């Protein structure tokens, strides 16, 4: 449990937007709410009144209508929201048109050949003009609402503009980071069939320029046999390398923009003709488990309303803020950051190494006046091992630090307040790709306690359940659940009903969706996190302590991905072929995460059962790691590969990942229900191996 003394106390809680909103609730509904806890409770009991008032409070442009949501509906019903509403996400993002206010600042990591790369920046007026030209160019290609527009790109100005243009005309945005392997991106894109792909020709990481076009070519070659319509490809020339001579395979960004500038499609009197659709119109597709996995479709209105609630009411962000989040385009925090444009503030984009020069990002705080600094728990952990920003930088503008990706350990709370800034709001936040927003996080009206997330977010009816579906007692850990509907619930998994996908595929997607979130507990959303709700203090209604994932999702360095991503590589490269030699072939495998660093991080452990009684050689281990790195990312590469006699399975044929994960992290064998296993005798080997693995990292 956290210490009683807060690390941060808000200077004037009653002056925050949160309390201003509370006062409006009291005035409108004749209530007598006095604390955040009061407001939170009311917001989860009256979700229709609450979200309607949020719409008015945060200035949503569009037609609202009278319907909000069925206040009696359960989450499993996935009820419609604001059925009469008409809005466009990009229109709301680009409300600011200032010729002087900077919208985006793009920072490039220094290299030996370019030790002081120039900043790039665009004003809101310039960004609007770029988006308008892109809208015309996309419409000239014949794109229509519901078509998918994809990105295999870096964190740059052009990528933000492409997202805004695609969604301005009602297309669905799909994004993959440039550091993803081409095979993993192929698995994403072949599921959603993009009409257009935006890419870059090169990226910088660890002070080196990495050419990207060969990966793009591999992706396009793979899509050649999987897409009904071959995607139109636009390449952003970054200036990091010589322009490509293979212009026949794609069009340059400059030429594409010029085509849009030459016509006025999608414009009326110089203004973009925004495609206003329903609140539940699909906005973007995010993929669970990191690189590949299930395609999750998010609704435009839900993403807009939830982000504005978080930024405006909970975080007090405004147009004077300079907002930075270290992220790639493949992480939901990119979507989170871009939504900040709706406030009229300045966003800082950076897509290089965060730790090659530990001083680099903190120098940006001083030079650019960054007020909101977003990062991961893993970054803070690594930084704390040898760098103290407070000793080298002024950091006078900094007021919030956000951390996510994995639980923020107590020691990192101490590090931030001791070695970064003594009076900053440190907000550990949690949500995920599934909702592309937050279940629990920041509030400027509340104190910060060591090791705790400040509060459950307004409108998000978060509770903890025991395995038998009962609400846990105070102080008892349990499964994070949400017991009321919320507008950022995804529409479903792709493909959605109403498209041209086969009926069987649509039914399968719906079944996967229900199994993912509603199979464990009747009617309520189960998120897959193991958490602890703390007693209410400072009027917060109780904070939240993250205890880790409750399922088999891997999370090394704060980057989540599914075990299936590693199994797929092994199947493609090392599966036995009947009639051929079994040398260097894998009969079966199991991959889990092992806690390291006192629970701050985890490493990937891969267990292998080899064919024909072969022994795992150093050469084979090297090949396995190389293939995983090439086809996925460096984060996917196992820290340890261990040969075992057998892989445990349940009676219905599922790999036993979670129990093995518990065993190698120190849980006794008695914690596993052996009656549910097909071959429980093999777990004795995992107990022995677990002792060895924990000894390697110095954990009991």
PDB file of C-alpha atoms in Angstrom, residues 225-458:
ATOM      1  CA  UNK A 225      -1.229 -11.608 -53.794  1.00  0.00           C
ATOM      2  CA  UNK A 226      -3.544 -10.520 -51.002  1.00  0.00           C
ATOM      3  CA  UNK A 227      -5.204  -7.228 -51.994  1.00  0.00           C
ATOM      4  CA  UNK A 228      -8.141  -7.125 -54.383  1.00  0.00           C
ATOM      5  CA  UNK A 229      -7.084  -3.591 -55.329  1.00  0.00           C
ATOM      6  CA  UNK A 230      -3.396  -2.753 -55.389  1.00  0.00           C
ATOM      7  CA  UNK A 231      -2.788   0.158 -52.996  1.00  0.00           C
ATOM      8  CA  UNK A 232      -1.634   3.525 -54.288  1.00  0.00           C
ATOM      9  CA  UNK A 233       1.670   4.334 -52.582  1.00  0.00           C
ATOM     10  CA  UNK A 234       2.948   7.769 -51.584  1.00  0.00           C
ATOM     11  CA  UNK A 235       6.522   8.097 -50.305  1.00  0.00           C
ATOM     12  CA  UNK A 236       7.574  10.957 -48.047  1.00  0.00           C
ATOM     13  CA  UNK A 237      11.098  12.019 -48.984  1.00  0.00           C
ATOM     14  CA  UNK A 238      12.728  12.831 -45.665  1.00  0.00           C
ATOM     15  CA  UNK A 239      16.029  14.220 -46.987  1.00  0.00           C
ATOM     16  CA  UNK A 240      17.869  11.619 -44.917  1.00  0.00           C
ATOM     17  CA  UNK A 241      19.014   9.732 -48.020  1.00  0.00           C
ATOM     18  CA  UNK A 242      19.232  10.125 -51.782  1.00  0.00           C
ATOM     19  CA  UNK A 243      15.811  10.167 -53.500  1.00  0.00           C
ATOM     20  CA  UNK A 244      14.729   6.820 -54.917  1.00  0.00           C
ATOM     21  CA  UNK A 245      14.996   6.259 -58.650  1.00  0.00           C
ATOM     22  CA  UNK A 246      12.161   3.702 -58.547  1.00  0.00           C
ATOM     23  CA  UNK A 247       9.484   6.325 -59.096  1.00  0.00           C
ATOM     24  CA  UNK A 248       7.309   3.945 -61.094  1.00  0.00           C
ATOM     25  CA  UNK A 249       6.391   1.988 -57.955  1.00  0.00           C
ATOM     26  CA  UNK A 250       5.153   4.978 -55.985  1.00  0.00           C
ATOM     27  CA  UNK A 251       4.552   8.707 -56.094  1.00  0.00           C
ATOM     28  CA  UNK A 252       6.509  11.238 -54.095  1.00  0.00           C
ATOM     29  CA  UNK A 253       4.766  13.229 -51.405  1.00  0.00           C
ATOM     30  CA  UNK A 254       5.534  16.514 -53.187  1.00  0.00           C
ATOM     31  CA  UNK A 255       4.013  15.332 -56.460  1.00  0.00           C
ATOM     32  CA  UNK A 256       0.954  13.947 -54.679  1.00  0.00           C
ATOM     33  CA  UNK A 257       0.424  17.242 -52.829  1.00  0.00           C
ATOM     34  CA  UNK A 258       0.847  19.162 -56.088  1.00  0.00           C
ATOM     35  CA  UNK A 259      -1.934  17.133 -57.706  1.00  0.00           C
ATOM     36  CA  UNK A 260      -4.228  17.988 -54.834  1.00  0.00           C
ATOM     37  CA  UNK A 261      -3.324  21.648 -54.998  1.00  0.00           C
ATOM     38  CA  UNK A 262      -4.184  21.719 -58.705  1.00  0.00           C
ATOM     39  CA  UNK A 263      -7.831  20.773 -58.159  1.00  0.00           C
ATOM     40  CA  UNK A 264     -10.555  21.699 -55.705  1.00  0.00           C
ATOM     41  CA  UNK A 265     -12.159  18.336 -55.009  1.00  0.00           C
ATOM     42  CA  UNK A 266     -13.487  18.208 -51.469  1.00  0.00           C
ATOM     43  CA  UNK A 267     -13.410  21.976 -51.060  1.00  0.00           C
ATOM     44  CA  UNK A 268     -16.083  24.630 -51.092  1.00  0.00           C
ATOM     45  CA  UNK A 269     -15.114  28.303 -51.106  1.00  0.00           C
ATOM     46  CA  UNK A 270     -11.612  27.218 -50.123  1.00  0.00           C
ATOM     47  CA  UNK A 271     -12.841  25.248 -47.101  1.00  0.00           C
ATOM     48  CA  UNK A 272     -12.548  21.499 -46.670  1.00  0.00           C
ATOM     49  CA  UNK A 273     -15.905  19.776 -47.077  1.00  0.00           C
ATOM     50  CA  UNK A 274     -15.781  17.613 -44.002  1.00  0.00           C
ATOM     51  CA  UNK A 275     -17.520  14.245 -44.254  1.00  0.00           C
ATOM     52  CA  UNK A 276     -19.730  14.368 -41.179  1.00  0.00           C
ATOM     53  CA  UNK A 277     -20.836  10.883 -40.245  1.00  0.00           C
ATOM     54  CA  UNK A 278     -22.522   9.285 -37.250  1.00  0.00           C
ATOM     55  CA  UNK A 279     -20.936   9.244 -33.796  1.00  0.00           C
ATOM     56  CA  UNK A 280     -20.205   5.522 -34.212  1.00  0.00           C
ATOM     57  CA  UNK A 281     -18.538   5.907 -37.627  1.00  0.00           C
ATOM     58  CA  UNK A 282     -15.238   3.917 -37.749  1.00  0.00           C
ATOM     59  CA  UNK A 283     -12.265   6.263 -37.346  1.00  0.00           C
ATOM     60  CA  UNK A 284      -9.194   4.036 -37.151  1.00  0.00           C
ATOM     61  CA  UNK A 285      -8.116   0.446 -36.737  1.00  0.00           C
ATOM     62  CA  UNK A 286      -5.583  -0.433 -34.061  1.00  0.00           C
ATOM     63  CA  UNK A 287      -4.065  -3.878 -33.637  1.00  0.00           C
ATOM     64  CA  UNK A 288      -3.957  -5.728 -30.361  1.00  0.00           C
ATOM     65  CA  UNK A 289      -0.749  -7.359 -29.174  1.00  0.00           C
ATOM     66  CA  UNK A 290       1.638  -4.893 -30.755  1.00  0.00           C
ATOM     67  CA  UNK A 291       2.704  -5.700 -34.309  1.00  0.00           C
ATOM     68  CA  UNK A 292      -0.074  -8.032 -35.398  1.00  0.00           C
ATOM     69  CA  UNK A 293      -3.142  -9.480 -33.777  1.00  0.00           C
ATOM     70  CA  UNK A 294      -6.794  -8.606 -33.784  1.00  0.00           C
ATOM     71  CA  UNK A 295      -7.804  -5.447 -35.710  1.00  0.00           C
ATOM     72  CA  UNK A 296      -9.801  -3.258 -33.301  1.00  0.00           C
ATOM     73  CA  UNK A 297     -12.133  -0.675 -34.855  1.00  0.00           C
ATOM     74  CA  UNK A 298     -12.680   2.550 -32.901  1.00  0.00           C
ATOM     75  CA  UNK A 299     -15.590   4.942 -33.311  1.00  0.00           C
ATOM     76  CA  UNK A 300     -14.924   8.546 -34.333  1.00  0.00           C
ATOM     77  CA  UNK A 301     -17.188  10.196 -31.779  1.00  0.00           C
ATOM     78  CA  UNK A 302     -15.917   8.040 -28.939  1.00  0.00           C
ATOM     79  CA  UNK A 303     -12.290   8.854 -29.675  1.00  0.00           C
ATOM     80  CA  UNK A 304     -13.027  12.575 -29.878  1.00  0.00           C
ATOM     81  CA  UNK A 305     -15.246  12.859 -26.814  1.00  0.00           C
ATOM     82  CA  UNK A 306     -13.028  10.691 -24.620  1.00  0.00           C
ATOM     83  CA  UNK A 307      -9.814  12.501 -25.568  1.00  0.00           C
ATOM     84  CA  UNK A 308     -11.369  15.923 -25.012  1.00  0.00           C
ATOM     85  CA  UNK A 309     -12.689  14.818 -21.608  1.00  0.00           C
ATOM     86  CA  UNK A 310      -9.248  13.561 -20.590  1.00  0.00           C
ATOM     87  CA  UNK A 311      -7.346  16.596 -21.863  1.00  0.00           C
ATOM     88  CA  UNK A 312      -9.755  19.405 -20.987  1.00  0.00           C
ATOM     89  CA  UNK A 313     -11.651  18.343 -17.864  1.00  0.00           C
ATOM     90  CA  UNK A 314      -9.156  15.989 -16.208  1.00  0.00           C
ATOM     91  CA  UNK A 315      -5.744  17.332 -17.271  1.00  0.00           C
ATOM     92  CA  UNK A 316      -6.445  21.064 -17.745  1.00  0.00           C
ATOM     93  CA  UNK A 317      -4.547  21.148 -21.024  1.00  0.00           C
ATOM     94  CA  UNK A 318      -5.049  24.296 -23.097  1.00  0.00           C
ATOM     95  CA  UNK A 319      -3.789  26.097 -26.200  1.00  0.00           C
ATOM     96  CA  UNK A 320      -0.709  27.392 -24.372  1.00  0.00           C
ATOM     97  CA  UNK A 321       0.631  23.911 -23.729  1.00  0.00           C
ATOM     98  CA  UNK A 322       3.523  22.331 -25.608  1.00  0.00           C
ATOM     99  CA  UNK A 323       2.742  18.620 -25.595  1.00  0.00           C
ATOM    100  CA  UNK A 324       5.365  15.906 -26.186  1.00  0.00           C
ATOM    101  CA  UNK A 325       4.913  12.145 -26.024  1.00  0.00           C
ATOM    102  CA  UNK A 326       7.686   9.732 -26.910  1.00  0.00           C
ATOM    103  CA  UNK A 327       5.925   7.255 -29.169  1.00  0.00           C
ATOM    104  CA  UNK A 328       6.045   5.586 -32.542  1.00  0.00           C
ATOM    105  CA  UNK A 329       3.205   5.634 -35.049  1.00  0.00           C
ATOM    106  CA  UNK A 330       2.363   2.021 -34.170  1.00  0.00           C
ATOM    107  CA  UNK A 331       1.482   2.713 -30.517  1.00  0.00           C
ATOM    108  CA  UNK A 332      -1.883   4.101 -29.420  1.00  0.00           C
ATOM    109  CA  UNK A 333      -0.067   6.959 -27.702  1.00  0.00           C
ATOM    110  CA  UNK A 334       0.488   8.412 -31.191  1.00  0.00           C
ATOM    111  CA  UNK A 335      -3.292   8.660 -31.601  1.00  0.00           C
ATOM    112  CA  UNK A 336      -3.522  10.037 -28.064  1.00  0.00           C
ATOM    113  CA  UNK A 337      -0.950  12.735 -28.838  1.00  0.00           C
ATOM    114  CA  UNK A 338      -2.427  13.776 -32.205  1.00  0.00           C
ATOM    115  CA  UNK A 339      -5.804  14.283 -30.517  1.00  0.00           C
ATOM    116  CA  UNK A 340      -4.121  17.080 -28.557  1.00  0.00           C
ATOM    117  CA  UNK A 341      -4.364  19.287 -31.660  1.00  0.00           C
ATOM    118  CA  UNK A 342      -8.053  19.715 -30.820  1.00  0.00           C
ATOM    119  CA  UNK A 343      -6.955  22.021 -27.987  1.00  0.00           C
ATOM    120  CA  UNK A 344      -4.993  24.356 -30.267  1.00  0.00           C
ATOM    121  CA  UNK A 345      -1.749  23.537 -28.443  1.00  0.00           C
ATOM    122  CA  UNK A 346       1.656  22.707 -29.951  1.00  0.00           C
ATOM    123  CA  UNK A 347       2.705  19.078 -30.415  1.00  0.00           C
ATOM    124  CA  UNK A 348       6.342  17.966 -30.495  1.00  0.00           C
ATOM    125  CA  UNK A 349       7.088  14.969 -32.745  1.00  0.00           C
ATOM    126  CA  UNK A 350      10.239  12.873 -32.292  1.00  0.00           C
ATOM    127  CA  UNK A 351      10.986   9.428 -33.697  1.00  0.00           C
ATOM    128  CA  UNK A 352      14.589   8.699 -32.753  1.00  0.00           C
ATOM    129  CA  UNK A 353      16.313   6.985 -29.845  1.00  0.00           C
ATOM    130  CA  UNK A 354      15.261   8.292 -26.414  1.00  0.00           C
ATOM    131  CA  UNK A 355      18.434   7.188 -24.634  1.00  0.00           C
ATOM    132  CA  UNK A 356      21.339   7.395 -27.106  1.00  0.00           C
ATOM    133  CA  UNK A 357      21.953  10.788 -25.512  1.00  0.00           C
ATOM    134  CA  UNK A 358      19.977  10.885 -22.237  1.00  0.00           C
ATOM    135  CA  UNK A 359      20.127  14.689 -22.207  1.00  0.00           C
ATOM    136  CA  UNK A 360      18.522  15.107 -25.618  1.00  0.00           C
ATOM    137  CA  UNK A 361      14.815  14.943 -24.743  1.00  0.00           C
ATOM    138  CA  UNK A 362      15.251  17.055 -21.617  1.00  0.00           C
ATOM    139  CA  UNK A 363      17.111  19.683 -23.634  1.00  0.00           C
ATOM    140  CA  UNK A 364      13.981  19.878 -25.785  1.00  0.00           C
ATOM    141  CA  UNK A 365      11.945  20.721 -22.675  1.00  0.00           C
ATOM    142  CA  UNK A 366      14.087  23.793 -22.101  1.00  0.00           C
ATOM    143  CA  UNK A 367      14.486  24.788 -25.758  1.00  0.00           C
ATOM    144  CA  UNK A 368      10.866  24.316 -26.837  1.00  0.00           C
ATOM    145  CA  UNK A 369       9.146  25.100 -23.556  1.00  0.00           C
ATOM    146  CA  UNK A 370       7.551  21.657 -23.256  1.00  0.00           C
ATOM    147  CA  UNK A 371       4.878  21.644 -20.550  1.00  0.00           C
ATOM    148  CA  UNK A 372       3.535  18.067 -20.910  1.00  0.00           C
ATOM    149  CA  UNK A 373       6.155  15.301 -21.190  1.00  0.00           C
ATOM    150  CA  UNK A 374       4.898  11.812 -22.007  1.00  0.00           C
ATOM    151  CA  UNK A 375       6.985   8.666 -21.864  1.00  0.00           C
ATOM    152  CA  UNK A 376       7.033   5.063 -20.612  1.00  0.00           C
ATOM    153  CA  UNK A 377       7.821   3.503 -17.264  1.00  0.00           C
ATOM    154  CA  UNK A 378      10.678   1.620 -18.912  1.00  0.00           C
ATOM    155  CA  UNK A 379      12.260   4.887 -20.093  1.00  0.00           C
ATOM    156  CA  UNK A 380      12.135   6.368 -16.599  1.00  0.00           C
ATOM    157  CA  UNK A 381      13.605   3.182 -15.165  1.00  0.00           C
ATOM    158  CA  UNK A 382      16.511   3.218 -17.627  1.00  0.00           C
ATOM    159  CA  UNK A 383      17.085   6.954 -17.171  1.00  0.00           C
ATOM    160  CA  UNK A 384      17.207   6.574 -13.385  1.00  0.00           C
ATOM    161  CA  UNK A 385      20.227   4.288 -13.645  1.00  0.00           C
ATOM    162  CA  UNK A 386      22.588   7.115 -14.511  1.00  0.00           C
ATOM    163  CA  UNK A 387      21.048  10.483 -15.390  1.00  0.00           C
ATOM    164  CA  UNK A 388      19.542  13.281 -13.297  1.00  0.00           C
ATOM    165  CA  UNK A 389      17.805  15.827 -15.545  1.00  0.00           C
ATOM    166  CA  UNK A 390      17.386  18.296 -12.701  1.00  0.00           C
ATOM    167  CA  UNK A 391      21.174  18.696 -12.479  1.00  0.00           C
ATOM    168  CA  UNK A 392      21.573  19.584 -16.152  1.00  0.00           C
ATOM    169  CA  UNK A 393      18.380  21.365 -17.222  1.00  0.00           C
ATOM    170  CA  UNK A 394      16.097  24.141 -16.007  1.00  0.00           C
ATOM    171  CA  UNK A 395      12.773  22.396 -16.783  1.00  0.00           C
ATOM    172  CA  UNK A 396      10.904  25.497 -15.623  1.00  0.00           C
ATOM    173  CA  UNK A 397       8.010  25.056 -18.079  1.00  0.00           C
ATOM    174  CA  UNK A 398       7.323  21.426 -17.179  1.00  0.00           C
ATOM    175  CA  UNK A 399       4.058  20.819 -15.302  1.00  0.00           C
ATOM    176  CA  UNK A 400       2.992  17.242 -16.167  1.00  0.00           C
ATOM    177  CA  UNK A 401       4.877  13.988 -16.769  1.00  0.00           C
ATOM    178  CA  UNK A 402       2.800  11.069 -18.116  1.00  0.00           C
ATOM    179  CA  UNK A 403       3.984   7.473 -17.914  1.00  0.00           C
ATOM    180  CA  UNK A 404       2.409   4.350 -19.376  1.00  0.00           C
ATOM    181  CA  UNK A 405       3.255   1.056 -21.090  1.00  0.00           C
ATOM    182  CA  UNK A 406       3.840  -0.836 -17.849  1.00  0.00           C
ATOM    183  CA  UNK A 407       3.348  -0.193 -14.120  1.00  0.00           C
ATOM    184  CA  UNK A 408       5.402   2.686 -12.710  1.00  0.00           C
ATOM    185  CA  UNK A 409       7.342   1.357  -9.738  1.00  0.00           C
ATOM    186  CA  UNK A 410       7.590   3.164  -6.409  1.00  0.00           C
ATOM    187  CA  UNK A 411      11.275   3.882  -7.038  1.00  0.00           C
ATOM    188  CA  UNK A 412      10.447   5.709 -10.262  1.00  0.00           C
ATOM    189  CA  UNK A 413       8.022   7.977  -8.431  1.00  0.00           C
ATOM    190  CA  UNK A 414      10.861   8.850  -6.052  1.00  0.00           C
ATOM    191  CA  UNK A 415      13.261   9.364  -8.951  1.00  0.00           C
ATOM    192  CA  UNK A 416      10.957  11.788 -10.766  1.00  0.00           C
ATOM    193  CA  UNK A 417      10.379  14.010  -7.750  1.00  0.00           C
ATOM    194  CA  UNK A 418      13.988  13.841  -6.591  1.00  0.00           C
ATOM    195  CA  UNK A 419      15.921  14.000  -9.847  1.00  0.00           C
ATOM    196  CA  UNK A 420      13.601  15.517 -12.456  1.00  0.00           C
ATOM    197  CA  UNK A 421      11.175  18.005 -10.901  1.00  0.00           C
ATOM    198  CA  UNK A 422       9.979  18.416  -7.295  1.00  0.00           C
ATOM    199  CA  UNK A 423       6.618  19.972  -8.145  1.00  0.00           C
ATOM    200  CA  UNK A 424       5.336  18.293 -11.275  1.00  0.00           C
ATOM    201  CA  UNK A 425       2.147  16.256 -11.640  1.00  0.00           C
ATOM    202  CA  UNK A 426       3.427  12.728 -12.284  1.00  0.00           C
ATOM    203  CA  UNK A 427       0.566  10.808 -13.852  1.00  0.00           C
ATOM    204  CA  UNK A 428       0.868   7.098 -14.298  1.00  0.00           C
ATOM    205  CA  UNK A 429      -1.913   6.337 -16.782  1.00  0.00           C
ATOM    206  CA  UNK A 430      -3.496   3.100 -17.954  1.00  0.00           C
ATOM    207  CA  UNK A 431      -5.905   2.152 -20.700  1.00  0.00           C
ATOM    208  CA  UNK A 432      -4.696   0.365 -23.772  1.00  0.00           C
ATOM    209  CA  UNK A 433      -5.064  -0.298 -27.454  1.00  0.00           C
ATOM    210  CA  UNK A 434      -8.453  -1.863 -26.784  1.00  0.00           C
ATOM    211  CA  UNK A 435     -10.002   1.486 -25.815  1.00  0.00           C
ATOM    212  CA  UNK A 436      -7.338   3.865 -27.224  1.00  0.00           C
ATOM    213  CA  UNK A 437      -7.757   6.017 -24.127  1.00  0.00           C
ATOM    214  CA  UNK A 438      -7.662   5.715 -20.340  1.00  0.00           C
ATOM    215  CA  UNK A 439      -9.447   3.791 -17.622  1.00  0.00           C
ATOM    216  CA  UNK A 440      -7.390   5.476 -14.904  1.00  0.00           C
ATOM    217  CA  UNK A 441      -4.971   8.360 -14.960  1.00  0.00           C
ATOM    218  CA  UNK A 442      -4.435  12.040 -14.327  1.00  0.00           C
ATOM    219  CA  UNK A 443      -6.446  14.743 -12.606  1.00  0.00           C
ATOM    220  CA  UNK A 444      -5.081  18.204 -11.786  1.00  0.00           C
ATOM    221  CA  UNK A 445      -7.463  18.492  -8.824  1.00  0.00           C
ATOM    222  CA  UNK A 446      -5.981  15.496  -6.983  1.00  0.00           C
ATOM    223  CA  UNK A 447      -2.762  14.657  -5.124  1.00  0.00           C
ATOM    224  CA  UNK A 448      -0.192  12.108  -6.309  1.00  0.00           C
ATOM    225  CA  UNK A 449       0.670   9.222  -4.007  1.00  0.00           C
ATOM    226  CA  UNK A 450       3.740   7.046  -4.357  1.00  0.00           C
ATOM    227  CA  UNK A 451       3.140   3.976  -6.511  1.00  0.00           C
ATOM    228  CA  UNK A 452      -0.471   4.890  -7.368  1.00  0.00           C
ATOM    229  CA  UNK A 453      -2.391   6.022 -10.396  1.00  0.00           C
ATOM    230  CA  UNK A 454      -4.295   9.092  -9.197  1.00  0.00           C
ATOM    231  CA  UNK A 455      -7.859   8.039  -9.929  1.00  0.00           C
ATOM    232  CA  UNK A 456     -10.364   6.212 -12.041  1.00  0.00           C
ATOM    233  CA  UNK A 457     -11.299   8.486 -14.937  1.00  0.00           C
ATOM    234  CA  UNK A 458     -14.662  10.218 -15.026  1.00  0.00           C
TER     235      UNK A 458
END
